[in-house]
mmCIF file of C-alpha atoms and ligand atoms in Angstrom:
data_model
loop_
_atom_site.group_PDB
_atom_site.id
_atom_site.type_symbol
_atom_site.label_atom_id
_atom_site.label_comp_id
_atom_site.label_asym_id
_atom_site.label_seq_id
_atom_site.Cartn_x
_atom_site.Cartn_y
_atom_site.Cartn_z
ATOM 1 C CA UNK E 276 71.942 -57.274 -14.250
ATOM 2 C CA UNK E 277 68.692 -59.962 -14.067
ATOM 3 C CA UNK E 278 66.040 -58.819 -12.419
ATOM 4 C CA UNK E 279 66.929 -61.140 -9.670
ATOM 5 C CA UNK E 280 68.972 -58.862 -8.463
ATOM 6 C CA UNK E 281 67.397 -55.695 -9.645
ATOM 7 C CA UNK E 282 66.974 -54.686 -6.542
ATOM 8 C CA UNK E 283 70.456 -53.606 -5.817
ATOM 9 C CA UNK E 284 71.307 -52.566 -9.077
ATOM 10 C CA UNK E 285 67.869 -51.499 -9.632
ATOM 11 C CA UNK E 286 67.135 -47.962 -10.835
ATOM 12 C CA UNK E 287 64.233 -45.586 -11.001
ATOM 13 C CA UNK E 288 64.585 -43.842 -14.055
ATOM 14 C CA UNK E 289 62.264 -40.639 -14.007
ATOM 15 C CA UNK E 290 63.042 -38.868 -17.023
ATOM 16 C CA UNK E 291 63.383 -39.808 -20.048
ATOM 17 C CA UNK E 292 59.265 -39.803 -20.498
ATOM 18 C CA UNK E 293 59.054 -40.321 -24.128
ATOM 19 C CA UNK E 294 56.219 -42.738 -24.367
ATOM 20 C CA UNK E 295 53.659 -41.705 -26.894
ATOM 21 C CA UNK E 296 50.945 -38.791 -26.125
ATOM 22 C CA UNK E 297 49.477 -36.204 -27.458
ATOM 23 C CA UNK E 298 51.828 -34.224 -28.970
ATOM 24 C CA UNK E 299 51.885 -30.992 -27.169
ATOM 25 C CA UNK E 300 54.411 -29.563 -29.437
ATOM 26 C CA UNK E 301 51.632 -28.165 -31.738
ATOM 27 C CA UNK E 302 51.841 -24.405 -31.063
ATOM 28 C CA UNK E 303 49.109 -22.294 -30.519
ATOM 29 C CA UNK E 304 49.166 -20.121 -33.297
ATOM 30 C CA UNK E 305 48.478 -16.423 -31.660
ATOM 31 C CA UNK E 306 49.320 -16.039 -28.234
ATOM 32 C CA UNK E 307 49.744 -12.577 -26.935
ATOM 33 C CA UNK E 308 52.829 -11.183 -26.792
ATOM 34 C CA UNK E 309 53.857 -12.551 -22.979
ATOM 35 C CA UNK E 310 54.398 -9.390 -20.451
ATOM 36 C CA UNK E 311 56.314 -10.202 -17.627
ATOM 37 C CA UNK E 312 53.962 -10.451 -14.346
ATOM 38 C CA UNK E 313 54.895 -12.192 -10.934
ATOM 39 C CA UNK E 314 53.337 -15.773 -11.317
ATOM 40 C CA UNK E 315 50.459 -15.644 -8.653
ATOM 41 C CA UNK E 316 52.479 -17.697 -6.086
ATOM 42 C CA UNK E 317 55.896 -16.865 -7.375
ATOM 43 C CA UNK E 318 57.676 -13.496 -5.996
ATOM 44 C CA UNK E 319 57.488 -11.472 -3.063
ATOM 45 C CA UNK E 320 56.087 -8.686 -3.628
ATOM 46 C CA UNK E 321 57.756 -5.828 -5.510
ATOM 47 C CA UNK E 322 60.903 -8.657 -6.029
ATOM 48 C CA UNK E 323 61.576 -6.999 -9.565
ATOM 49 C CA UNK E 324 59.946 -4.055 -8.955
ATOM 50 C CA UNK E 325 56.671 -3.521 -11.368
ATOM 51 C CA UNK E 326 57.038 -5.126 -14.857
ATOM 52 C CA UNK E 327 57.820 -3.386 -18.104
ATOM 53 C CA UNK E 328 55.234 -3.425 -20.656
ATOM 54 C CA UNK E 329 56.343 -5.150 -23.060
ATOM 55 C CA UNK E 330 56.034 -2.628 -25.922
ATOM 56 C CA UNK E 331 58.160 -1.185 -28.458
ATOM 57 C CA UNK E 332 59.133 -4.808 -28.934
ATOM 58 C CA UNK E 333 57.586 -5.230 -31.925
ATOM 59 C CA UNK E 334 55.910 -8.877 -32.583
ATOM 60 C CA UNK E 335 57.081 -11.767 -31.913
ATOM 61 C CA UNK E 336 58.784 -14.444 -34.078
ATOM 62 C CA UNK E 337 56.244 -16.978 -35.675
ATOM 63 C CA UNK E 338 55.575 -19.401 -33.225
ATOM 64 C CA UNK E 339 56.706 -22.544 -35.089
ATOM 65 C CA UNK E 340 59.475 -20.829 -37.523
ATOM 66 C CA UNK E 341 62.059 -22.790 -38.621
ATOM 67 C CA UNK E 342 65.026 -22.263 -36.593
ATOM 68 C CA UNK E 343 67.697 -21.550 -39.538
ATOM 69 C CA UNK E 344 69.872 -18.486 -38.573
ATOM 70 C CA UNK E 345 67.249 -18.104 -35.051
ATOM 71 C CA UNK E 346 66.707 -15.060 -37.724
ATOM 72 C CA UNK E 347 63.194 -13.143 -36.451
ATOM 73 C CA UNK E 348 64.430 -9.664 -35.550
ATOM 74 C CA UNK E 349 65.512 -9.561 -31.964
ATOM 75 C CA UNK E 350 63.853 -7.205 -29.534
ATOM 76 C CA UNK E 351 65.231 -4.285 -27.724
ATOM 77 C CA UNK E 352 66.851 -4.384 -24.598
ATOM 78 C CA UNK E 353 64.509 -2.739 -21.932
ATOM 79 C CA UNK E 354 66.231 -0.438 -19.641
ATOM 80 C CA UNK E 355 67.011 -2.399 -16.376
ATOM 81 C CA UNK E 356 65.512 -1.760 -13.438
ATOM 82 C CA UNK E 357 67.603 -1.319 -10.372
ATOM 83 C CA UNK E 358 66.830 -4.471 -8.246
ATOM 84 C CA UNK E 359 64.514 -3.918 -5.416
ATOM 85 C CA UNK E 360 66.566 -3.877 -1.782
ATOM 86 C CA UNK E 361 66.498 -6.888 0.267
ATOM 87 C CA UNK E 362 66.053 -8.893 -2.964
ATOM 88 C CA UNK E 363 69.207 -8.097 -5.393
ATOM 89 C CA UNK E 364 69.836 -10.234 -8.439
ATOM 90 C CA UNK E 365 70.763 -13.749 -8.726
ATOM 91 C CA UNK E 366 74.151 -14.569 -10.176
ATOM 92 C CA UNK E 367 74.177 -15.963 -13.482
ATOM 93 C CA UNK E 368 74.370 -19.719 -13.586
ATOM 94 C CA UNK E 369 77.138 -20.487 -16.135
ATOM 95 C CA UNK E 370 78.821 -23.918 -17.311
ATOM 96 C CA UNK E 371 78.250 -27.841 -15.428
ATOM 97 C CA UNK E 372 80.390 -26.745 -12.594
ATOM 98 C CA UNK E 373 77.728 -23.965 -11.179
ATOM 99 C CA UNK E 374 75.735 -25.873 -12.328
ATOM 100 C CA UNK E 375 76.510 -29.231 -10.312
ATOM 101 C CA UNK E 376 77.030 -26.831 -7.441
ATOM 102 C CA UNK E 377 73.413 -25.091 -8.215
ATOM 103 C CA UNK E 378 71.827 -29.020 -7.771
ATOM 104 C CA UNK E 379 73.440 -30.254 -4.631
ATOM 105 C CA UNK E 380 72.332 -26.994 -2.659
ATOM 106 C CA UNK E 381 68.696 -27.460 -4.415
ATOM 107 C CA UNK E 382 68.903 -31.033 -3.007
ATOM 108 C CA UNK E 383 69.906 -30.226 0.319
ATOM 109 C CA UNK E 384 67.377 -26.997 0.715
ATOM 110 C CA UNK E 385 64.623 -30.163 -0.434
ATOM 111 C CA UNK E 386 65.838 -32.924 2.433
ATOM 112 C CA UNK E 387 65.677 -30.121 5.243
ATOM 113 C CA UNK E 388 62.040 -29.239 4.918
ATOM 114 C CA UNK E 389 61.474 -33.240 4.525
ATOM 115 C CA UNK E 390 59.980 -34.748 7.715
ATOM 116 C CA UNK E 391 62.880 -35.797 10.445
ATOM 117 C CA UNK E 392 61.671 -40.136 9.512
ATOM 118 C CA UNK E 393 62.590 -39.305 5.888
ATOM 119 C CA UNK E 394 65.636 -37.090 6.636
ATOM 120 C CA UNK E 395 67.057 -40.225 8.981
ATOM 121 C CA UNK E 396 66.340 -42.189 5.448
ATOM 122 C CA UNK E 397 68.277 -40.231 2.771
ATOM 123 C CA UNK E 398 70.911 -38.503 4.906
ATOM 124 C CA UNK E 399 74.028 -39.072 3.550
ATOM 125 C CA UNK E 400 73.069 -40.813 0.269
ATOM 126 C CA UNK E 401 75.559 -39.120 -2.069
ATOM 127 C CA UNK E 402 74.438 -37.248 -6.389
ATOM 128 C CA UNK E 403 76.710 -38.071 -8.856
ATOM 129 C CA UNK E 404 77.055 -36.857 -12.396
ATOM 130 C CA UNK E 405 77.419 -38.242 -15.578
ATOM 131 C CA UNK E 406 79.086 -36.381 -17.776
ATOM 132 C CA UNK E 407 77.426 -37.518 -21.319
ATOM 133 C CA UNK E 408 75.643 -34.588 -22.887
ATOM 134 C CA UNK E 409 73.697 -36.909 -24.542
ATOM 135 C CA UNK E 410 71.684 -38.233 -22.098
ATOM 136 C CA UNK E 411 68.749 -36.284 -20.607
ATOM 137 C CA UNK E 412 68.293 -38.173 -17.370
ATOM 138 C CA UNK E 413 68.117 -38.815 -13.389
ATOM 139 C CA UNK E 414 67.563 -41.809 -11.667
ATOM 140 C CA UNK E 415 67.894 -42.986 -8.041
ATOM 141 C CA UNK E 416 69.622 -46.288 -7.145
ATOM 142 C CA UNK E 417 71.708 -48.197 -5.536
ATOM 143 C CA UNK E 418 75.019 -49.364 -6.554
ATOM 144 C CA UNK E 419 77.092 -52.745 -6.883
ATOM 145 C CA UNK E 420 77.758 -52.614 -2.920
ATOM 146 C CA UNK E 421 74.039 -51.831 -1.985
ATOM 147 C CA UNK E 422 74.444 -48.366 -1.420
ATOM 148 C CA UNK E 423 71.985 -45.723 -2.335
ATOM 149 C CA UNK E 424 73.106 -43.055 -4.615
ATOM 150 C CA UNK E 425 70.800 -40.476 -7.201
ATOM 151 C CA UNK E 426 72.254 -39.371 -10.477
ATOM 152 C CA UNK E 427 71.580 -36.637 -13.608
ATOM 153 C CA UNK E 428 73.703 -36.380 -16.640
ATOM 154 C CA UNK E 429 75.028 -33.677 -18.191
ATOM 155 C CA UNK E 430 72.472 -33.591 -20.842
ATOM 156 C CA UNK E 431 70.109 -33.065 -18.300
ATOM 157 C CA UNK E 432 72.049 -30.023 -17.004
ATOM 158 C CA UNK E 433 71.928 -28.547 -19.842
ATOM 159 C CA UNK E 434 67.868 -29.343 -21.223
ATOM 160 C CA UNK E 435 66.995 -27.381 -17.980
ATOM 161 C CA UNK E 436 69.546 -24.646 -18.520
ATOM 162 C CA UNK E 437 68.462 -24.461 -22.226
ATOM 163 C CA UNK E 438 64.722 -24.096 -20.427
ATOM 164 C CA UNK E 439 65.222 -21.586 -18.083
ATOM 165 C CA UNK E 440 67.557 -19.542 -20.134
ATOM 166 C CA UNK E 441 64.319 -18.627 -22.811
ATOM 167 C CA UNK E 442 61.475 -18.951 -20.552
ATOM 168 C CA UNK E 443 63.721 -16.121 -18.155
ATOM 169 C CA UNK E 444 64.039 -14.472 -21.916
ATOM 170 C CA UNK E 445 60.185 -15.005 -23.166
ATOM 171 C CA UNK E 446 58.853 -14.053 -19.344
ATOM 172 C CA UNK E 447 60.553 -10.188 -19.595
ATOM 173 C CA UNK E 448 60.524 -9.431 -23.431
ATOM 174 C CA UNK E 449 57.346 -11.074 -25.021
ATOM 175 C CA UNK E 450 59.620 -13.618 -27.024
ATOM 176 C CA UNK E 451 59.245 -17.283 -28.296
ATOM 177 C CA UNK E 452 62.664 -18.416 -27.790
ATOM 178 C CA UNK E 453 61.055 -21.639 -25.375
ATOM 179 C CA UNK E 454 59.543 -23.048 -28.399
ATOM 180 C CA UNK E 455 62.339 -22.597 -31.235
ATOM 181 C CA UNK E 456 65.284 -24.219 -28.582
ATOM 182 C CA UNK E 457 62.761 -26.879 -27.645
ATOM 183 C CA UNK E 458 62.643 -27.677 -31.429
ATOM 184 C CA UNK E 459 65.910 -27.559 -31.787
ATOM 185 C CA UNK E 460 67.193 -29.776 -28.884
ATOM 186 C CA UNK E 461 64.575 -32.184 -29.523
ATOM 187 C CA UNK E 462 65.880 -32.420 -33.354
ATOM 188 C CA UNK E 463 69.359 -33.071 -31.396
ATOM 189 C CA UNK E 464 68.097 -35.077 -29.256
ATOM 190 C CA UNK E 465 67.044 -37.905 -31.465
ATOM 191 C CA UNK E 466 69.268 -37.475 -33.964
ATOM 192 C CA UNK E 467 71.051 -40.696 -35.121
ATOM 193 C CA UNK E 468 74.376 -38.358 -34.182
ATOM 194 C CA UNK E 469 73.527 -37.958 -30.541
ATOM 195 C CA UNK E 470 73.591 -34.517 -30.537
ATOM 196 C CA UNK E 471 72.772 -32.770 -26.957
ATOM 197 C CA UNK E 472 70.473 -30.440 -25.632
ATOM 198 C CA UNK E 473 73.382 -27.612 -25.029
ATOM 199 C CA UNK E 474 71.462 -23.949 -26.157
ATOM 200 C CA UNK E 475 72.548 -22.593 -29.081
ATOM 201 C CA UNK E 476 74.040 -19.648 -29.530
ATOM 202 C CA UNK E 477 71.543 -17.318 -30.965
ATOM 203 C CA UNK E 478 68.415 -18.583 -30.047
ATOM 204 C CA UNK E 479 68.491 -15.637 -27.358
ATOM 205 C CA UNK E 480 69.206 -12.594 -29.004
ATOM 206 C CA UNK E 481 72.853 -11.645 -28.245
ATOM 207 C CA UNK E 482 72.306 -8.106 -27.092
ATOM 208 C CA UNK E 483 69.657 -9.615 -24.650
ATOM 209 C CA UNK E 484 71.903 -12.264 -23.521
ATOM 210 C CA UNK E 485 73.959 -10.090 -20.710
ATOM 211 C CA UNK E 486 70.547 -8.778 -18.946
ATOM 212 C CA UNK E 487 71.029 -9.384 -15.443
ATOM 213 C CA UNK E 488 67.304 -9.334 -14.821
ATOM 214 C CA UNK E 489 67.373 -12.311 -17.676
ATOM 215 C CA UNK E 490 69.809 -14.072 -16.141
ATOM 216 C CA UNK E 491 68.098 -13.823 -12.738
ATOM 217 C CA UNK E 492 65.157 -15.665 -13.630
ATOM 218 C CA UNK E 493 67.203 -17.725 -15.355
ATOM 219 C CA UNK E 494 68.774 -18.951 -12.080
ATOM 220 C CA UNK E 495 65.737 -18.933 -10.386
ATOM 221 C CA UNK E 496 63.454 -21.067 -13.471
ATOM 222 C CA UNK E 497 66.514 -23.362 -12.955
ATOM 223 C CA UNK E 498 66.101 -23.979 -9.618
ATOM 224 C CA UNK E 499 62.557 -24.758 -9.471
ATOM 225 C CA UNK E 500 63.161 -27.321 -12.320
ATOM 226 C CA UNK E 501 66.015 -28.605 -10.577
ATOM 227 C CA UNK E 502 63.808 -28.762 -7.520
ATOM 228 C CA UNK E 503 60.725 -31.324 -8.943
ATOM 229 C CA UNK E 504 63.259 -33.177 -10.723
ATOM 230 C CA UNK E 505 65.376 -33.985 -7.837
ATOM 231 C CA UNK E 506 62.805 -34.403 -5.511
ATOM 232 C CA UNK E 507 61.200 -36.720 -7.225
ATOM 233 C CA UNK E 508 64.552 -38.988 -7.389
ATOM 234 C CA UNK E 509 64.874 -38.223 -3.956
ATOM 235 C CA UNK E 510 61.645 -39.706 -2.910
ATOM 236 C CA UNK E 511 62.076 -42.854 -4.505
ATOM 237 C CA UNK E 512 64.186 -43.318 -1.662
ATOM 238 C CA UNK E 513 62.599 -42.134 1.407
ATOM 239 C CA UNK E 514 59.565 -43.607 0.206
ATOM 240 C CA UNK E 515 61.885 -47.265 -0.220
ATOM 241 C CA UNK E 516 61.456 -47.827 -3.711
ATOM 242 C CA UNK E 517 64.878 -48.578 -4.359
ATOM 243 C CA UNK E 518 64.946 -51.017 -0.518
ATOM 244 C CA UNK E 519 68.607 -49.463 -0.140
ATOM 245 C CA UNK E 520 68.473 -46.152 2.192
ATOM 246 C CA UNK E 521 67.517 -46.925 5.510
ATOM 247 C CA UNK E 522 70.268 -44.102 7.058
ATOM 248 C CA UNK E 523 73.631 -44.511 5.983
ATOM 249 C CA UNK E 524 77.055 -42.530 6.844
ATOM 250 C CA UNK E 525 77.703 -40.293 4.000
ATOM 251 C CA UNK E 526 78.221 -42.378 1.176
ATOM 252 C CA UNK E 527 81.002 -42.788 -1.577
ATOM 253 C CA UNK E 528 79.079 -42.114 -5.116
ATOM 254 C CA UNK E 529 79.847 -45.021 -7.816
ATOM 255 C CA UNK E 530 82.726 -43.928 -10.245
ATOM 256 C CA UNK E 531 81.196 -42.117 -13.417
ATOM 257 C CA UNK E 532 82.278 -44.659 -14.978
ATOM 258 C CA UNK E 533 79.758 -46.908 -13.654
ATOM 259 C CA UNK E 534 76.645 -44.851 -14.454
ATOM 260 C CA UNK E 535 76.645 -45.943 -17.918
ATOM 261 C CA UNK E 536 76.139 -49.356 -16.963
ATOM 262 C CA UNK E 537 73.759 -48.856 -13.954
ATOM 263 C CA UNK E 538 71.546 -46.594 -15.892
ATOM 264 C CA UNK E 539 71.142 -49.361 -18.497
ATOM 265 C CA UNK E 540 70.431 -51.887 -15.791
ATOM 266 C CA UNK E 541 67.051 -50.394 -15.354
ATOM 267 C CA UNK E 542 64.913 -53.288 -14.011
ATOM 268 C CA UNK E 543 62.530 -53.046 -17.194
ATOM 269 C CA UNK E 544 59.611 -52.768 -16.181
ATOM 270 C CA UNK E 545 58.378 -49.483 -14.533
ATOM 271 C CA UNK E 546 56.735 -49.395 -11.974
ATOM 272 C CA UNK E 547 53.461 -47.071 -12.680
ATOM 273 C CA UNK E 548 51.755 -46.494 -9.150
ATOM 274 C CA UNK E 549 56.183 -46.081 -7.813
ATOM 275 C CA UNK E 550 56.042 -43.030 -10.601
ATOM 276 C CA UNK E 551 53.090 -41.370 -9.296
ATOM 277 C CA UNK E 552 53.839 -41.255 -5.880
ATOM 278 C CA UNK E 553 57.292 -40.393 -6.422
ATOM 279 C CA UNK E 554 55.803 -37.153 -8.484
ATOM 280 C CA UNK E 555 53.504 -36.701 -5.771
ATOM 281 C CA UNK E 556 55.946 -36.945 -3.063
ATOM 282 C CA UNK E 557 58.537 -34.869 -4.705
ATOM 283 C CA UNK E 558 55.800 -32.319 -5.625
ATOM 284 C CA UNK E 559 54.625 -31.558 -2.321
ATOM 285 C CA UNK E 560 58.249 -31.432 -1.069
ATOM 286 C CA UNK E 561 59.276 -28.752 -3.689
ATOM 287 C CA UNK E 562 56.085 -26.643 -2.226
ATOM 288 C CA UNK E 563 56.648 -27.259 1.211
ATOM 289 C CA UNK E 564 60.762 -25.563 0.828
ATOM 290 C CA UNK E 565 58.761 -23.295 -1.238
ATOM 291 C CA UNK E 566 56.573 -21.726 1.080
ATOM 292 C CA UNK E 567 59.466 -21.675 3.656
ATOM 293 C CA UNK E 568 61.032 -19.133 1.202
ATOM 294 C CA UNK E 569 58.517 -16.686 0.749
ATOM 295 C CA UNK E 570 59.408 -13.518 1.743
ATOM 296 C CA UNK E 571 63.218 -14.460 1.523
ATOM 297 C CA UNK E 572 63.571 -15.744 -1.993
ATOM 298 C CA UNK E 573 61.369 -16.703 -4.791
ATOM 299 C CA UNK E 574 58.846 -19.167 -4.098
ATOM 300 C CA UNK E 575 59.084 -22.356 -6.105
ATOM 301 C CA UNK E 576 55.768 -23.677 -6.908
ATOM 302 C CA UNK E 577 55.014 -27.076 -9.109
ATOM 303 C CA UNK E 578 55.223 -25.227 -12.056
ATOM 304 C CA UNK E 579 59.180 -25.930 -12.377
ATOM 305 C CA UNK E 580 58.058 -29.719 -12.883
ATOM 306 C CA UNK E 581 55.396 -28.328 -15.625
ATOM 307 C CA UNK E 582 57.726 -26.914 -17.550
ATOM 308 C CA UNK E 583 59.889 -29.657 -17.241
ATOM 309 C CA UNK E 584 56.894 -32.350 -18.359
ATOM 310 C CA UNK E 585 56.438 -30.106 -21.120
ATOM 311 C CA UNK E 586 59.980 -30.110 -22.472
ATOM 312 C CA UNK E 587 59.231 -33.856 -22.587
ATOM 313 C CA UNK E 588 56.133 -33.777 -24.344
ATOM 314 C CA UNK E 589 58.093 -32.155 -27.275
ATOM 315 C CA UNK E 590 60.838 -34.671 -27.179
ATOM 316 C CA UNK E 591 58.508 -37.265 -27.096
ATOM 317 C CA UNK E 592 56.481 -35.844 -30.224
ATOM 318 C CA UNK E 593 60.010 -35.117 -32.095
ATOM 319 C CA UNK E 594 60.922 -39.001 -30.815
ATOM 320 C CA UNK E 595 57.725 -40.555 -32.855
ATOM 321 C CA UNK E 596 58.980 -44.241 -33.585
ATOM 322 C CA UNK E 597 62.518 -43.718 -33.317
ATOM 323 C CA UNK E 598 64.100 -46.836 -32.427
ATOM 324 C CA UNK E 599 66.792 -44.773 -30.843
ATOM 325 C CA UNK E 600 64.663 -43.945 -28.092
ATOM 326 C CA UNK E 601 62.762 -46.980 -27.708
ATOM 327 C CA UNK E 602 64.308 -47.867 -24.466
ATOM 328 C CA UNK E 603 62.703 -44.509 -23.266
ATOM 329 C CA UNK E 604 59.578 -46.042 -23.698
ATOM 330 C CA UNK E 605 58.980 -47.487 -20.207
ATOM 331 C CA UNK E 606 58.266 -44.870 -18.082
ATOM 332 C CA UNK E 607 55.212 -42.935 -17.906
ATOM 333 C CA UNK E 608 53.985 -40.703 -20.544
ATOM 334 C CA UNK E 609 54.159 -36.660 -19.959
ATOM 335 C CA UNK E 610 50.190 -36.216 -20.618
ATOM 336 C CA UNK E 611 49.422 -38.439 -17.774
ATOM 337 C CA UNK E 612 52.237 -37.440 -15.349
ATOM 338 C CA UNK E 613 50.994 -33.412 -15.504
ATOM 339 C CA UNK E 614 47.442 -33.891 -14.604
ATOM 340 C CA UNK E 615 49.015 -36.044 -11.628
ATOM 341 C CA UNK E 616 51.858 -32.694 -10.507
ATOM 342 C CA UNK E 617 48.192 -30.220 -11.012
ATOM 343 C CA UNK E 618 45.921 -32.394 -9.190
ATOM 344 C CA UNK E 619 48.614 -32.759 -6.238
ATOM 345 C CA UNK E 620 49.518 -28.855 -6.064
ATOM 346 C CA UNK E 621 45.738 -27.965 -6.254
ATOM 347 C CA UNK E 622 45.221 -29.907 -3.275
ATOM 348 C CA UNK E 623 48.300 -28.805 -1.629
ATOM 349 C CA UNK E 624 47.316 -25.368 -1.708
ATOM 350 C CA UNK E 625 43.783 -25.741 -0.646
ATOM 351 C CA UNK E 626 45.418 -27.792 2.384
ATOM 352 C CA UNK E 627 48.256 -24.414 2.843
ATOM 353 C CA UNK E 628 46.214 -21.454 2.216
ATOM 354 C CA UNK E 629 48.389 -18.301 1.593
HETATM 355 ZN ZN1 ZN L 109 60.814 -42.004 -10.969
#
């Protein structure tokens, strides 16, 4: 597809971010063992009930190890706390199918606390997934008829499962499992196989893996990433970057078997100042639903689309030259995209106090 007619085959590609910048994947070498504390703007108060210290759990793994056998000795199990009322756990979030499920209701919790003008824009516009686990992307388009329509892959699915399952397992036992899986999907990643970004068995220390409080924050972590990531496809629409929603009837997706090709139809240049509004738009629309939850669930914050821009920051340091991911290569770097999600949340919340 020419760039003549880009515009109806044209897609904003958000993710796949690996341009070259500082390569955050350099560990600090001796963080304190992480105890697990209500973010400032995260919880109600008393959701989990006050944290265990974090003790008894022994050190933890070398930040950096090599990931053969996942091997550092895995910490206790701390008793579980039974869940605070009006609050009780989350279910766990298992497999694409909850997970699909988990996206669309994220999506639709985002368009209701949009403004009625930009609710009239992207009602009905229909998400789609592709199921190739070895692509870690979402885009916003419009298909061969002109229709609007946003997409993620599989692989995407599963990079923000892979997140939230060990930043739910670091938060509550003072582990490093974040940094060895973001090693080892990145390592996947870019392999010349096309490996995917599925967690390993493992990385989480199997006695750990059952802990309904993990799992909880697990669901939640995967929300809020869900959230930024989808909201900024979403806004490339209402704010007409793609020229095809205007208010449709609820649309018919294009056949999965068309993603492929739409995806690689990506008009080629990207469109710098379309990124940072779209991340600016879709930030302040995952803290608007936010605040409408507090008190009533936990509150997501921009810090879903951190740790999603700093998932990419690895990939893009594992990347380096690859020529594999050279196509990746036209959208904007990590390093300048989180400075742009801070700088937009700071002044949110100076502009929502409380
Ligand atoms: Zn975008």
């Amino acid at each position: 597809m020419n760039r003549e007619t880009g515009r109806r085959g044209g897609l904003l590609s958000l993710w796949i971010v690996l341009s070259s910048c500082a390569p955050e994947a350099q560990p600090a070498p001796q963080a304190p063992p992480l105890q697990y504390a209500p973010p400032p703007y995260g919880y109600p108060q008393g959701y989990y009930g006050a944290p265990a210290p974090p003790q008894g759990y022994g050190a933890p793994p070398a930040y950096g190890a090599p990931p053969q056998g996942y091997g550092a000795p895995a910490p206790a199990p701390a008793p579980a706390p039974a869940p605070p009322p009006g609050h009780p756990l989350l279910v766990p979030l298992v497999g694409a199918v909850m997970w699909q499920a988990e996206t669309r209701a994220v999506l639709e919790e985002l368009k209701a606390h949009l403004t009625p003008d930009k609710v009239a824009l992207v009602t009905g516009i229909p998400l789609v997934f592709d199921p190739d686990p070895t692509q870690v992307n979402a885009f916003a388009g419009c298909d061969d008829s002109g229709a609007p329509f946003i997409a993620g892959t599989e692989g995407l699915l599963e990079a923000i499962d892979g997140m939230s399952q060990t930043k739910a397992t670091d938060e509550l036992f003072g582990t490093r499992t974040y940094d060895t899986y973001a090693q080892v999907a990145a390592a996947a990643l870019v392999s010349p196989q096309g490996g995917s970004a599925r967690l390993p068995m493992g990385i989480v220390p199997a006695q750990l893996v059952p802990d309904l409080r993990r799992l909880s924050r697990a669901h939640e972590i995967f929300d809020e990433i869900v959230a930024f990531t989808f909201g900024h496809e979403l806004s490339h629409h209402y704010l007409g970057h793609t020229g095809c929603a205007h208010g449709q009837p609820a649309g018919i997706p294009p056949a999965v078997s068309d993603l492929g090709r739409l995806a690689s139809s990506v008009v080629p240049l990207f469109n710098q100042p379309n990124e940072i509004a779209a991340d600016s738009a879709g930030c302040i629309n995952v803290l608007d639903t936010g605040r409408a939850r507090a008190g009533v669930a936990y509150r997501w914050s921009e810090e879903g689309g951190l740790w999603l821009l700093d998932f990419f920051s690895r990939l893009d340091a594992a990347a380096g030259a690859s020529p594999l991911l050279g196509f990746l290569r036209t959208h904007p770097s990590p390093a300048l995209r989180i400075p742009v999600v801070q700088g937009v949340a700071a002044t949110w919340r100076f502009q929502h106090p409380g």
